[in-house]
Tab-separated table of C-alpha atoms in Angstrom:
chain	number	residue	atom	x	y	z
A	86	MET	CA	103.391	86.955	102.020
A	87	ALA	CA	100.978	90.122	102.252
A	88	LYS	CA	101.407	92.115	99.333
A	89	SER	CA	99.077	95.730	99.182
A	90	ARG	CA	98.755	96.790	95.600
A	91	LEU	CA	97.610	94.059	92.378
A	92	THR	CA	100.948	93.805	90.989
A	93	PRO	CA	101.802	91.285	88.227
A	94	ASP	CA	103.833	89.719	90.954
A	95	TYR	CA	101.134	89.884	93.680
A	96	ILE	CA	98.892	88.064	90.926
A	97	GLU	CA	101.281	85.497	89.973
A	98	TRP	CA	101.800	84.531	94.033
A	99	VAL	CA	97.960	84.427	94.249
A	100	MET	CA	97.649	82.047	91.534
A	101	SER	CA	100.367	79.326	93.381
A	102	LEU	CA	98.362	79.446	96.146
A	103	ASN	CA	95.904	76.573	96.839
A	104	ALA	CA	92.628	77.593	96.336
A	105	ASN	CA	91.621	78.025	99.871
A	106	GLN	CA	94.727	80.517	100.506
A	107	ALA	CA	93.739	82.047	97.372
A	108	LEU	CA	90.133	82.823	98.430
A	109	ARG	CA	91.277	84.421	101.558
A	110	GLU	CA	93.587	86.666	99.666
A	111	ILE	CA	91.169	87.474	97.862
A	112	HIS	CA	88.736	88.191	100.519
A	113	LYS	CA	91.056	90.566	102.377
A	114	VAL	CA	92.284	92.305	99.295
A	115	ASN	CA	88.594	92.727	98.707
A	116	GLU	CA	87.923	94.013	102.361
A	117	GLN	CA	90.781	96.688	101.850
A	118	THR	CA	89.061	97.975	99.006
A	119	LYS	CA	85.623	98.421	100.467
A	120	ASP	CA	87.686	100.057	103.774
A	121	PHE	CA	89.773	102.576	101.554
A	122	GLU	CA	86.279	103.508	99.555
A	123	GLN	CA	84.375	104.028	103.142
A	124	ALA	CA	87.387	105.918	104.524
A	125	ASN	CA	87.341	108.304	101.106
A	126	SER	CA	83.453	108.886	101.632
A	127	LYS	CA	84.000	109.534	105.101
A	128	LEU	CA	86.661	112.183	104.034
A	129	ALA	CA	84.622	113.918	101.387
A	130	GLY	CA	81.771	114.590	104.168
A	131	VAL	CA	84.588	116.034	106.758
A	132	LEU	CA	85.491	117.959	103.270
A	133	GLY	CA	81.559	118.634	102.496
A	134	SER	CA	82.923	117.527	99.197
A	135	THR	CA	82.400	114.663	96.482
A	136	LYS	CA	84.607	111.404	96.107
A	137	ALA	CA	85.384	113.769	92.738
A	138	GLY	CA	86.422	116.435	94.146
A	139	ILE	CA	88.818	114.809	96.750
A	140	ALA	CA	90.993	113.230	94.018
A	141	GLY	CA	94.470	114.389	94.414
A	142	LEU	CA	93.837	113.102	98.132
A	143	THR	CA	92.373	109.716	97.169
A	144	ASP	CA	95.636	109.138	95.038
A	145	GLU	CA	97.469	110.687	97.593
A	146	GLY	CA	96.450	108.160	100.297
A	147	ARG	CA	96.992	105.381	97.897
A	148	ARG	CA	100.229	106.377	96.888
A	149	LEU	CA	101.402	107.060	100.682
A	150	GLY	CA	99.461	103.365	101.400
A	151	ALA	CA	101.831	101.637	98.979
A	152	THR	CA	105.304	103.043	99.938
A	153	THR	CA	105.145	103.359	103.682
A	154	ALA	CA	104.273	100.961	106.381
A	155	TYR	CA	100.419	102.497	106.597
A	156	THR	CA	97.515	101.166	104.724
A	157	ALA	CA	95.861	103.586	102.273
A	158	SER	CA	92.756	103.551	104.737
A	159	GLU	CA	95.092	104.587	107.727
A	160	VAL	CA	96.487	107.272	105.609
A	161	THR	CA	93.111	108.556	104.463
A	162	GLY	CA	91.677	107.937	108.275
A	163	LEU	CA	95.025	110.159	109.115
A	164	GLN	CA	93.771	112.828	106.598
A	165	VAL	CA	89.892	112.468	108.236
A	166	GLU	CA	92.334	113.483	111.400
A	167	LEU	CA	94.529	116.654	110.179
A	168	GLU	CA	91.381	117.886	108.645
A	169	PHE	CA	89.276	117.861	112.118
A	170	GLN	CA	92.464	119.369	113.981
A	171	ILE	CA	92.072	122.285	111.378
A	172	PHE	CA	88.499	122.802	111.812
A	173	GLN	CA	89.124	122.478	115.612
A	174	LEU	CA	91.840	125.171	115.550
A	175	LEU	CA	89.605	127.396	112.555
A	176	ARG	CA	86.836	127.094	115.493
A	177	ARG	CA	88.575	127.815	118.407
A	178	PHE	CA	90.075	131.011	116.828
A	179	LEU	CA	87.773	132.808	114.377
């Protein structure tokens, strides 16, 4: 069972695992969190902003990561790619 959010059901599920399984699951969540933070730092850099300045995009990435087939990190990666494509178009026409 894979869960993407730290809901009470998820926490209860982790508590039902044996110690090794629980540690692997906790490690996986830590890696996902790290990946999401790195993706947001990259997005802030591409936009020439700060992490506080992209709070709305971060929240949207988190929301889409919880409600779609994509992880929050993948959504943020798509945001970075979209911003890059917009930059390329603007550079071409300006």
